[in-house]
Coordinates of N, CA and C in Angstrom, one line a residue:
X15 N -14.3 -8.4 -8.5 CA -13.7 -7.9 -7.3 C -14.8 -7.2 -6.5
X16 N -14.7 -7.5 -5.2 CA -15.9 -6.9 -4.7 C -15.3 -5.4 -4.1
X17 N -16.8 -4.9 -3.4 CA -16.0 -3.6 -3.2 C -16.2 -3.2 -1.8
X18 N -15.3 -4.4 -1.0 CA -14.9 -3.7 -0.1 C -13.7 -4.7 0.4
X19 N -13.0 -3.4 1.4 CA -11.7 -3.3 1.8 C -11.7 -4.2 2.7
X20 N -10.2 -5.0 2.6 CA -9.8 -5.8 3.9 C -9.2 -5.5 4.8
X21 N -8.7 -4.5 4.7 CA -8.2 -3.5 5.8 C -9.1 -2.7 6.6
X22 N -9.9 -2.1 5.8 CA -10.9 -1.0 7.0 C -12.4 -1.5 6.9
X23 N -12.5 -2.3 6.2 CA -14.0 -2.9 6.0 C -14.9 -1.9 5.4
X24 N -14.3 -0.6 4.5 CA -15.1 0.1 3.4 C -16.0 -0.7 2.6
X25 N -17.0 -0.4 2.5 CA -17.8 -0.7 1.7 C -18.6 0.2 0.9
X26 N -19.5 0.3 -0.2 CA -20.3 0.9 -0.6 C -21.8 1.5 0.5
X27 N -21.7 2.4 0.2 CA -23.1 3.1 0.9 C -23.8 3.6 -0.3
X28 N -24.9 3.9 0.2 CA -26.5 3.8 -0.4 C -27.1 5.6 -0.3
X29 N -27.8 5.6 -1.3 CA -28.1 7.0 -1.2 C -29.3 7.1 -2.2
X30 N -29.3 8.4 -3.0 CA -30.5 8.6 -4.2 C -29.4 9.5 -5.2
X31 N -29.9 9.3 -6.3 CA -30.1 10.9 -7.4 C -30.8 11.4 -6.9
X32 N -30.8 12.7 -7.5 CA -32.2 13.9 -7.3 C -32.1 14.7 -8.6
X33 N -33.1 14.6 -9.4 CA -32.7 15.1 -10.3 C -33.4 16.6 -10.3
X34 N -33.1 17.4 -11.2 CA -33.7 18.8 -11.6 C -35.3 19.1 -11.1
X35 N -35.6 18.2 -11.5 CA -37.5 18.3 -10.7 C -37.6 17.3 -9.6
X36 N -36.3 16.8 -8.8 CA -36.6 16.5 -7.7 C -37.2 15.3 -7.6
X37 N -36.9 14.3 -8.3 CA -37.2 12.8 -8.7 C -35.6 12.3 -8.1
X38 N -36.3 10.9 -7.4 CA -35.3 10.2 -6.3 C -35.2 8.8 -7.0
X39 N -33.6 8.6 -7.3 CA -33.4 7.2 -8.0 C -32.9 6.9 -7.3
X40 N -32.7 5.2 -7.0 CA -31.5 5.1 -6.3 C -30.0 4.8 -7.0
X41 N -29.1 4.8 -5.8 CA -27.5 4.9 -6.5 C -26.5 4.6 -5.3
X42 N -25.5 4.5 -5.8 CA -24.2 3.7 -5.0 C -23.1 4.5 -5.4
X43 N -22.4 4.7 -3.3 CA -21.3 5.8 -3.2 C -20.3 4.4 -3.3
X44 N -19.7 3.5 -4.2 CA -18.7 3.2 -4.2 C -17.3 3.7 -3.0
X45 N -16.6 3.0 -3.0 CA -15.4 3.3 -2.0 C -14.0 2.8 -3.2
X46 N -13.1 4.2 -3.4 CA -12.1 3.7 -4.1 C -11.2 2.1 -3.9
X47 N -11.5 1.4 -4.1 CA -11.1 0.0 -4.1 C -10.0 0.1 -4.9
X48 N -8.8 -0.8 -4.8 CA -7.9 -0.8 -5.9 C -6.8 -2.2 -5.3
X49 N -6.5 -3.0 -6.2 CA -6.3 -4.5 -5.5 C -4.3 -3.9 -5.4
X50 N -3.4 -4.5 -4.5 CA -2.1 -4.1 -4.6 C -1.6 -5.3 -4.0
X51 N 0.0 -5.4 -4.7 CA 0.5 -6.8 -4.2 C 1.7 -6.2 -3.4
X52 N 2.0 -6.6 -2.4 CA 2.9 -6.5 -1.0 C 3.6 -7.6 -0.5
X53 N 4.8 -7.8 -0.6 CA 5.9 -8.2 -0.4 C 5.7 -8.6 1.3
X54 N 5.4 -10.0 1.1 CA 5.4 -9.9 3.1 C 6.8 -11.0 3.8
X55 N 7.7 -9.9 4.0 CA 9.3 -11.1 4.5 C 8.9 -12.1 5.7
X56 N 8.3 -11.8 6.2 CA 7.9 -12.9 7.4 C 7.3 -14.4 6.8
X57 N 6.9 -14.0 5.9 CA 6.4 -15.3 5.2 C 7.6 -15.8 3.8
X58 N 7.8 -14.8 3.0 CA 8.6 -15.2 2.4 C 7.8 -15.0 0.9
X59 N 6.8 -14.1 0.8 CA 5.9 -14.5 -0.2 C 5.4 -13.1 -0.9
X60 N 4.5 -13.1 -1.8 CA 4.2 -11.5 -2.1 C 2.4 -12.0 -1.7
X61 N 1.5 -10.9 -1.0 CA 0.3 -11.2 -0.9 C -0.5 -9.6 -1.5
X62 N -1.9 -10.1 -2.3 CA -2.4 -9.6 -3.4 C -3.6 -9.0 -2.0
X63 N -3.8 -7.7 -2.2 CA -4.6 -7.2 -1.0 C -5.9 -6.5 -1.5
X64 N -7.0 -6.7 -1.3 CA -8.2 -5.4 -2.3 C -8.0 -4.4 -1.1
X65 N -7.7 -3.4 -1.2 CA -7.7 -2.3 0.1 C -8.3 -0.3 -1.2
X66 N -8.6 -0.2 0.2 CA -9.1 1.2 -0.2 C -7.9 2.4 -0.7
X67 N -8.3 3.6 -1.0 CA -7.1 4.2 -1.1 C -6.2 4.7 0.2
X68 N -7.5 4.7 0.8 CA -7.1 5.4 2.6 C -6.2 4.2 3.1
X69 N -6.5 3.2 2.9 CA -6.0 1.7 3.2 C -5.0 2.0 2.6
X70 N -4.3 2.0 1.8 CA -3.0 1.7 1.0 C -2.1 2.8 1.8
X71 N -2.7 4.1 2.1 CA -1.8 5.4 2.9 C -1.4 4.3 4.5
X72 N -2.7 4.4 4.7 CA -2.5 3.2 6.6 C -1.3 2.5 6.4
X73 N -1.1 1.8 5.7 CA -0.3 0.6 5.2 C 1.3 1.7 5.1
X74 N 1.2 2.3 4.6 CA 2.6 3.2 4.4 C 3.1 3.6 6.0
X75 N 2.2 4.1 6.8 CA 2.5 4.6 8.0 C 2.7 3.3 8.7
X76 N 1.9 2.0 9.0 CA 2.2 1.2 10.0 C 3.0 0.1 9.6
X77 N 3.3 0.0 8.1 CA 3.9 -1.6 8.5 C 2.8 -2.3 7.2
X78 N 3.2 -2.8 6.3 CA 2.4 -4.3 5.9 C 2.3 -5.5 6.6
X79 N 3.6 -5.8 7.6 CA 3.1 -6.8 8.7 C 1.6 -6.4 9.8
X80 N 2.0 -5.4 10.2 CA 0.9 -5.1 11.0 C -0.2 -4.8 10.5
X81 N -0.4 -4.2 9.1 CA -1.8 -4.3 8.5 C -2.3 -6.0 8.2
X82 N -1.1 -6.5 7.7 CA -2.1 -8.3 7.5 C -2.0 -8.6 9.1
X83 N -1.8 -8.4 10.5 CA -2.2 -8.9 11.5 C -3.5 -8.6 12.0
X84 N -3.4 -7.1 11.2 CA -5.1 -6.4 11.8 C -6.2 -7.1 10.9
X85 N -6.0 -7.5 9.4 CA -6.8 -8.2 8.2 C -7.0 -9.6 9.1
X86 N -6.1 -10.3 9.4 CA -6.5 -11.5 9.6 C -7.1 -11.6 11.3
X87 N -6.7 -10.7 11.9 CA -7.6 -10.2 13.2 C -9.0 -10.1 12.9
X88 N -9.6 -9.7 11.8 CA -10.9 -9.4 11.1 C -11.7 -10.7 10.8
X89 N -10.4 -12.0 11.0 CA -11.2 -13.1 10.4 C -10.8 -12.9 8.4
X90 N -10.4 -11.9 8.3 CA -10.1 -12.3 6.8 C -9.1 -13.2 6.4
X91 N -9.1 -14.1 5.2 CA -7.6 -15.1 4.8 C -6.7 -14.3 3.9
X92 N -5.8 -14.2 4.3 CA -4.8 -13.6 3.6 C -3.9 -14.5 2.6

């Protein structure tokens, strides 16, 4: 699963360690990803979504129709 969101287009960002004496490694800020399946009546079907956690709250406030209108607005396949 990759790790980023079809909803908000989260992705991972880029950064360093730093350790104790100040040695720079690189490293990855991950974005909470978590895959969820939603019930969509317009279609008649359940659809499997990779969305972030922030993504999954959006979804509560606007609608799962309107979030897969904004997903497939993005060019994503639902």
């Amino acid at each position: 699963m990759s790790a980023r969101c079809q909803l908000t287009g989260a992705q991972p960002g880029f950064g360093n360690n730093i350790s104790h004496s100040h040695r720079r490694t690189s490293r990855r800020f991950d974005p909470n990803i978590q895959s969820k399946r939603y019930w969509l009546p317009s279609e008649g079907r359940r659809v499997r979504l990779t969305l972030s956690a922030k993504a999954i709250k959006t979804i509560d406030v606007i609608g799962v129709e309107a979030a897969v209108a904004r997903i497939r607005a993005r060019g994503v396949k639902v």
